[in-house]
Amino acid sequence: MDATTAPHRIPPEMPQYGETNHIFEMMQNMLQQLLIHQPEDPIPFMIKYFQEDNDNVPKIIILGPPASGKTTIAMWLSKHLKSVFLSLENLMTKEYSSLAERARKHYQKMKSLPPLLLVKLIQERLGEDDCLRRGWILDGIPETREQVLMIQALGITPRHVIVLSAPDTVLIERNLGKRVDPHNGEIYHTTFDWPPEFEIQNRLIVPEGISEKETAQRLMAYHRSIVRVLPSYPKTLKVISADQPCVDVFYQALTYVQTSHRSNAPFTPRVLLLGPMGSGKRLQAALLAQKYGLVNVSCGQLLKEAVADKSKFGEVIQPFFEKDMAVPDSIIMNLLSSRLTQHDCIQKGWVMYGFPRDLDQAHMLDTLEYKPNR
Ligand SMILES: Nc1ncnc2c1ncn2[C@@H]1O[C@H](COP(=O)(O)OP(=O)(O)O)[C@@H](O)[C@H]1O
C-alpha cells in the first residue's frame, strides 16, 4: 500500500500511557457520575470530580445474616484500611445533621427507617471529607432490593461487596455469646473473642435481640430479602464462609478488597508465561498466540534465529554458543527489547516464554518500555 493512503498508525506510547494511568477507567467512572447526577453545568462538576480523586479508595459493603460477623469484620477492615466504618447506628448518631436527627426520632418510634431517609442519610455521610478521602465500609446495608435501587440511583457504587454466610444453626448459637463494649461499640464473644482486660470484661453488655427466637426470626427475614439483593452486584460480590475463625474470615475479606476488578478498558495483551521445564509453556504460548492473534516470542528461539540469520545480534551471540556459555543478560535484553518494540508486537500484543529465568532477569524485564501486563 502507498504510504500516503495507508491507515494512520496510533503511536504505541498512546495506548501505553492510557493503560499505565488508567485513563479509560477514570473517564468511565466520571461519565457514570455525570449521567447519574446530570449537573446543569457539567464542567465544574467534572473538575470537582477529578479533584476529589477518590476512585481508588475502599468502598465496601458487608452483608450477611445476623451474627455472621458483619460488624466485627467491618470494624477490623476499617481499622486496617483506615477507612470510615458506617453502620445504621453511627449514621443516626451523627451530630449537627437534621437528617440524622429525623432518623433517630423515627427509629425510636418504629425501630426501622423509611428507605428514602436511610439512603439520604448514607448519601450525606458519604459526601463528607473523611469518607471521600479515606473511603468507607458499610455494615449490613442495603438490606432490601428497594434500598439497593435507591443507593444505585444516587450513584453510590461499592467497589467490593462481601457476603458472609454460615448455617443458621451456627449463627443462632453464636449470637447468644455476643457482647458489646458500650464505650466504642467493639464486638466480643463469650467463647470466641473474650477480651483479656478486666476493665473491658466488666463493662461489656448483652445486646438486645440475641435470643434464639429473635435471631431465628431475623434469619428468616434475611433469607427472604437477600436473594433479591445479591443479583444487584454481579461483578463486585464475593461470598465468604463465616463458619471459620474470625481471623481467617478477615484475611479472606482483606485479600478480596485489595484486588482490583477486571476493567473494560481496551488493552493489548503482553503475556509472560512462567513455569519449570516441561510444564508446557511452549504449547500454551502457541495456543494463546493462535487464539488471540498474539506474536509468539520464545527467548531461546530468538537467540537461535539471530545466530542463524547472522544478524548483528547473531554475531555477538555466536561466540557464546560456540563455547557453550550462557549469553549475558544484557545481550538477551537488547535482543528482546528490539523484538518486542517491533510493530507487530506493539499492535497485536505478544506472549513470551523462556525469559526471565532468575530474579535479576526479572528486574531487568521490569525496566522494559513494554513490559508484560498479564
Ligand atoms: N467467624 C467467627 N467465629 C466465631 N465468632 C464470631 C465470628 N465472627 C463474629 N463472631 C462473633 O459473633 C457475634 C456476632 O458478630 P457480629 O459482628 O455482631 O455479627 P453481625 O454484625 O453479622 O450481626 C459476636 O459476638 C462476634 O464476636
XYZ file of C-alpha atoms and ligand atoms in Angstrom:
401
model
C 0.000 0.000 0.000
C 1.128 3.511 -0.808
C 2.357 5.253 2.321
C 0.103 8.232 1.628
C -3.046 6.103 1.729
C -2.034 3.664 4.483
C -4.228 3.873 7.598
C -2.855 6.077 10.327
C -0.911 4.291 12.979
C -1.628 5.117 16.576
C 1.735 5.838 18.193
C 2.346 2.981 20.649
C 3.018 5.377 23.511
C -0.613 6.494 23.445
C -2.314 3.236 24.483
C 0.606 2.580 26.831
C 0.001 5.926 28.545
C -3.720 5.202 28.813
C -3.067 1.800 30.334
C -0.480 2.977 32.857
C -2.601 5.889 34.060
C -5.953 4.039 33.992
C -7.376 6.759 31.780
C -10.196 4.591 30.463
C -11.481 3.654 33.942
C -11.137 7.256 35.117
C -13.235 8.538 32.219
C -15.743 5.739 32.539
C -16.337 6.473 36.242
C -16.612 10.162 35.577
C -19.101 9.600 32.755
C -21.156 7.365 35.026
C -21.364 10.071 37.707
C -22.153 12.729 35.116
C -25.085 10.744 33.766
C -26.400 9.929 37.231
C -26.214 13.459 38.605
C -26.890 15.321 35.356
C -25.464 18.619 36.663
C -26.690 21.760 34.961
C -23.136 22.814 34.256
C -21.063 19.682 33.654
C -17.646 21.342 33.566
C -17.353 22.411 37.248
C -18.890 19.060 38.193
C -16.178 17.216 36.290
C -13.427 19.408 37.748
C -14.701 18.734 41.284
C -14.983 15.029 40.498
C -11.382 14.782 39.341
C -10.131 16.927 42.232
C -11.765 14.559 44.711
C -9.717 11.785 43.111
C -11.326 9.050 45.174
C -11.927 6.335 42.588
C -9.497 4.025 44.298
C -10.334 4.434 47.979
C -12.137 1.498 49.658
C -15.890 1.493 49.024
C -17.039 -1.680 50.686
C -20.405 -3.151 51.600
C -20.545 -6.073 54.023
C -23.707 -8.145 54.009
C -24.725 -11.358 55.688
C -27.196 -12.902 58.129
C -27.324 -11.816 61.787
C -24.294 -12.980 63.794
C -22.280 -13.835 60.676
C -19.714 -11.290 61.858
C -20.510 -8.304 59.623
C -19.808 -5.707 62.288
C -16.710 -7.498 63.533
C -15.188 -7.795 60.054
C -16.287 -4.296 59.007
C -14.634 -2.795 62.093
C -11.416 -4.764 61.603
C -11.265 -3.761 57.956
C -11.923 -0.157 58.850
C -9.015 -0.172 61.321
C -6.702 -1.910 58.900
C -7.559 0.221 55.856
C -8.088 3.405 57.897
C -11.469 3.814 56.228
C -14.672 5.088 57.794
C -16.879 2.450 59.436
C -20.560 3.131 58.807
C -23.490 1.345 60.407
C -27.111 2.264 60.877
C -26.326 3.189 64.488
C -23.438 5.525 63.825
C -25.174 7.109 60.830
C -28.074 8.042 63.093
C -25.943 9.317 65.944
C -24.163 11.831 63.750
C -24.255 15.299 65.307
C -25.324 18.521 63.589
C -27.333 16.719 60.940
C -31.051 17.358 60.695
C -31.393 14.161 58.665
C -29.730 12.123 61.419
C -31.993 13.737 63.992
C -35.079 12.871 61.965
C -33.775 9.340 61.566
C -33.166 8.989 65.323
C -36.680 10.119 66.155
C -38.217 7.832 63.571
C -36.113 4.888 64.685
C -37.016 5.361 68.347
C -40.697 5.086 67.453
C -40.705 2.476 64.669
C -37.419 0.521 65.138
C -36.730 0.966 61.417
C -36.170 3.744 58.881
C -38.048 4.539 55.665
C -35.721 3.561 52.784
C -35.548 7.086 51.399
C -34.481 8.572 54.730
C -31.859 5.858 55.201
C -30.437 6.336 51.735
C -30.333 10.126 52.084
C -28.516 9.690 55.374
C -25.933 7.482 53.671
C -25.565 9.905 50.779
C -24.986 12.832 53.135
C -22.373 10.918 55.121
C -20.517 9.563 52.078
C -20.172 13.081 50.715
C -18.169 14.168 53.771
C -14.477 14.734 53.610
C -13.292 11.713 55.635
C -15.360 9.274 53.541
C -14.173 10.877 50.321
C -10.521 10.782 51.315
C -10.281 7.511 53.244
C -13.152 5.503 51.783
C -15.943 3.750 53.651
C -17.209 0.383 54.835
C -20.946 -0.019 55.135
C -22.081 -2.620 57.648
C -25.244 -4.564 56.764
C -26.783 -2.005 54.385
C -28.589 -2.306 51.948
C -30.943 -4.929 53.307
C -33.643 -4.856 50.644
C -33.849 -4.533 46.893
C -35.649 -1.232 47.289
C -32.669 0.163 49.225
C -30.251 -1.240 46.635
C -32.022 0.506 43.794
C -32.168 3.805 45.650
C -28.491 3.615 46.513
C -27.640 2.858 42.893
C -29.805 5.719 41.650
C -27.793 8.125 43.808
C -24.596 6.992 42.149
C -23.220 5.182 45.198
C -21.341 2.235 43.774
C -19.371 -0.063 46.055
C -16.108 -1.382 44.642
C -16.393 -4.565 46.706
C -19.373 -6.345 48.224
C -18.705 -9.120 50.709
C -21.413 -11.545 51.762
C -20.711 -13.608 54.848
C -22.521 -16.911 55.039
C -22.919 -19.643 57.639
C -25.568 -22.236 58.560
C -28.481 -20.845 60.585
C -27.835 -23.258 63.451
C -24.277 -21.935 63.865
C -25.497 -18.346 63.830
C -28.278 -18.845 66.364
C -25.827 -20.475 68.744
C -23.135 -17.880 68.099
C -25.381 -14.888 68.663
C -26.097 -15.997 72.253
C -22.479 -15.239 73.198
C -22.343 -11.763 71.635
C -21.257 -8.915 73.911
C -20.745 -5.234 73.092
C -18.427 -2.659 74.595
C -20.630 0.409 75.176
C -17.568 2.719 75.087
C -16.667 2.157 71.444
C -19.163 -0.354 70.045
C -16.477 -3.085 69.725
C -17.905 -6.585 69.486
C -16.757 -9.524 71.652
C -17.845 -13.097 72.236
C -18.009 -15.104 75.443
C -16.321 -18.095 73.780
C -14.598 -16.957 70.610
C -13.341 -13.481 71.378
C -13.156 -12.609 75.079
C -11.092 -9.520 75.996
C -8.186 -10.196 78.378
C -8.595 -6.834 80.175
C -10.798 -6.989 83.302
C -11.843 -3.410 82.787
C -13.328 -4.203 79.382
C -14.807 -7.519 80.572
C -16.678 -5.703 83.336
C -18.281 -3.112 81.146
C -19.458 -5.437 78.346
C -23.207 -5.535 77.857
C -25.554 -8.134 76.409
C -27.051 -6.602 73.262
C -30.769 -6.688 72.528
C -32.328 -9.224 70.188
C -29.866 -12.096 70.513
C -32.212 -14.746 71.927
C -32.717 -17.912 69.889
C -36.205 -16.865 68.886
C -35.251 -13.346 67.821
C -32.214 -14.493 65.834
C -34.317 -17.159 64.088
C -36.898 -14.519 63.116
C -34.245 -12.154 61.793
C -32.666 -15.018 59.861
C -35.960 -15.757 58.144
C -36.383 -12.126 57.149
C -32.769 -12.051 55.916
C -33.188 -15.119 53.694
C -36.338 -13.648 52.181
C -34.760 -10.350 51.158
C -31.135 -11.239 50.392
C -31.991 -13.288 47.293
C -33.230 -10.070 45.703
C -30.265 -8.014 46.862
C -27.345 -10.150 45.686
C -28.106 -10.138 41.936
C -27.626 -6.351 42.008
C -23.883 -6.754 42.479
C -22.910 -9.393 39.913
C -19.387 -8.145 39.304
C -18.298 -6.964 42.722
C -19.676 -9.623 45.024
C -17.772 -12.275 46.927
C -19.267 -14.823 49.295
C -17.023 -15.788 52.203
C -17.801 -18.592 54.634
C -18.232 -17.133 58.107
C -18.193 -20.601 59.626
C -14.467 -20.404 60.323
C -12.328 -18.445 62.780
C -12.762 -14.684 62.622
C -9.120 -14.119 61.649
C -9.487 -16.380 58.615
C -12.664 -14.612 57.543
C -10.885 -11.288 57.980
C -7.873 -12.212 55.837
C -10.063 -13.537 53.048
C -12.093 -10.331 53.166
C -8.938 -8.201 53.207
C -7.409 -10.060 50.261
C -10.606 -9.572 48.300
C -10.977 -5.852 48.948
C -7.367 -5.314 47.920
C -7.867 -6.845 44.481
C -8.983 -4.661 41.619
C -11.674 -5.830 39.274
C -11.094 -6.591 35.646
C -11.620 -3.404 33.696
C -13.375 -2.982 30.358
C -10.523 -0.857 29.069
C -9.208 -1.945 25.689
C -5.689 -3.223 26.016
C -3.032 -5.080 24.086
C -2.121 -8.298 25.883
C 1.552 -8.660 26.758
C 1.621 -12.070 28.325
C 4.530 -13.638 30.167
C 4.437 -17.394 30.697
C 6.467 -18.740 33.587
C 6.912 -22.330 34.695
C 9.513 -25.052 35.168
C 10.962 -27.058 32.304
C 8.434 -29.411 30.821
C 5.433 -27.517 32.207
C 4.120 -26.869 28.726
C 4.983 -23.210 28.216
C 5.711 -23.690 24.518
C 2.367 -25.374 23.824
C 0.349 -22.873 25.868
C 2.133 -19.974 24.197
C 1.302 -21.393 20.768
C -2.345 -21.874 21.745
C -2.645 -18.376 23.217
C -0.919 -16.850 20.210
C -3.291 -18.643 17.876
C -6.460 -17.894 19.809
C -5.784 -14.209 20.448
C -3.659 -13.390 17.421
C -0.581 -12.590 19.536
C 3.033 -12.717 18.459
C 4.698 -15.799 19.899
C 8.063 -14.814 21.352
C 10.316 -17.624 22.537
C 13.509 -16.264 24.036
C 15.571 -19.365 23.153
C 14.216 -19.374 19.617
C 15.066 -15.684 19.195
C 18.678 -16.349 20.153
C 18.953 -19.251 17.729
C 17.340 -17.308 14.909
C 19.663 -14.343 15.461
C 22.678 -16.644 15.085
C 21.220 -18.462 12.057
C 20.372 -15.144 10.344
C 23.857 -13.823 11.076
C 22.224 -10.573 12.262
C 24.174 -8.006 14.277
C 22.892 -9.675 17.454
C 23.733 -13.077 15.993
C 27.379 -12.096 15.588
C 27.596 -11.110 19.242
C 25.802 -14.238 20.413
C 27.653 -16.738 18.179
C 30.860 -16.949 20.291
C 28.856 -17.791 23.407
C 27.023 -20.557 21.543
C 30.298 -21.951 20.244
C 31.824 -22.084 23.720
C 28.573 -23.426 25.169
C 28.424 -20.468 27.541
C 25.376 -18.595 28.850
C 24.615 -15.487 26.797
C 24.970 -12.408 29.071
C 21.708 -10.896 30.314
C 22.395 -7.508 28.765
C 22.631 -9.031 25.266
C 19.423 -11.021 25.759
C 17.681 -7.900 26.990
C 18.727 -5.918 23.935
C 17.567 -8.690 21.650
C 14.210 -8.999 23.420
C 13.723 -5.286 23.544
C 14.322 -4.937 19.826
C 11.834 -7.740 19.119
C 9.096 -6.538 21.480
C 9.210 -2.999 20.133
C 8.653 -4.126 16.553
C 5.389 -3.045 15.029
C 3.630 -6.449 15.060
C 4.304 -6.918 18.789
C 3.125 -3.433 19.657
C -0.009 -3.719 17.593
C -1.103 -7.303 18.250
C 0.476 -7.921 21.630
C 2.682 -10.881 22.472
C 3.088 -13.992 24.536
C 6.616 -14.677 25.724
C 8.361 -17.553 27.472
C 11.907 -18.626 28.250
C 12.727 -15.356 29.998
C 13.222 -14.321 32.807
C 14.962 -17.285 34.379
C 16.090 -15.627 37.605
C 15.377 -12.620 39.767
C 18.000 -10.422 38.113
C 16.470 -11.054 34.722
C 13.010 -10.384 36.143
C 14.187 -6.994 37.432
C 15.673 -6.226 34.022
C 12.424 -7.126 32.321
C 10.701 -4.671 34.601
C 12.706 -1.832 33.075
C 11.459 -2.625 29.569
C 9.344 0.013 27.948
C 6.647 -2.509 27.031
C 6.662 -4.815 30.000
C 4.144 -7.622 30.453
C 0.675 -6.788 31.692
C -0.598 -10.324 32.163
N -16.014 -16.102 62.449
C -16.478 -16.029 63.714
N -16.321 -17.072 64.553
C -16.810 -17.019 65.818
N -17.449 -15.965 66.337
C -17.628 -14.895 65.553
C -17.156 -14.863 64.195
N -17.477 -13.685 63.652
C -18.134 -13.000 64.608
N -18.212 -13.713 65.750
C -18.874 -13.345 66.991
O -20.274 -13.481 66.707
C -21.015 -12.445 67.311
C -21.783 -11.711 66.227
O -20.856 -10.958 65.443
P -21.297 -9.591 64.760
O -20.071 -8.999 64.158
O -22.040 -8.747 65.712
O -22.286 -10.122 63.609
P -23.324 -9.308 62.737
O -22.832 -7.900 62.642
O -23.292 -10.029 61.425
O -24.636 -9.465 63.424
C -20.026 -11.574 68.042
O -20.023 -11.971 69.406
C -18.683 -11.896 67.384
O -17.611 -11.756 68.315
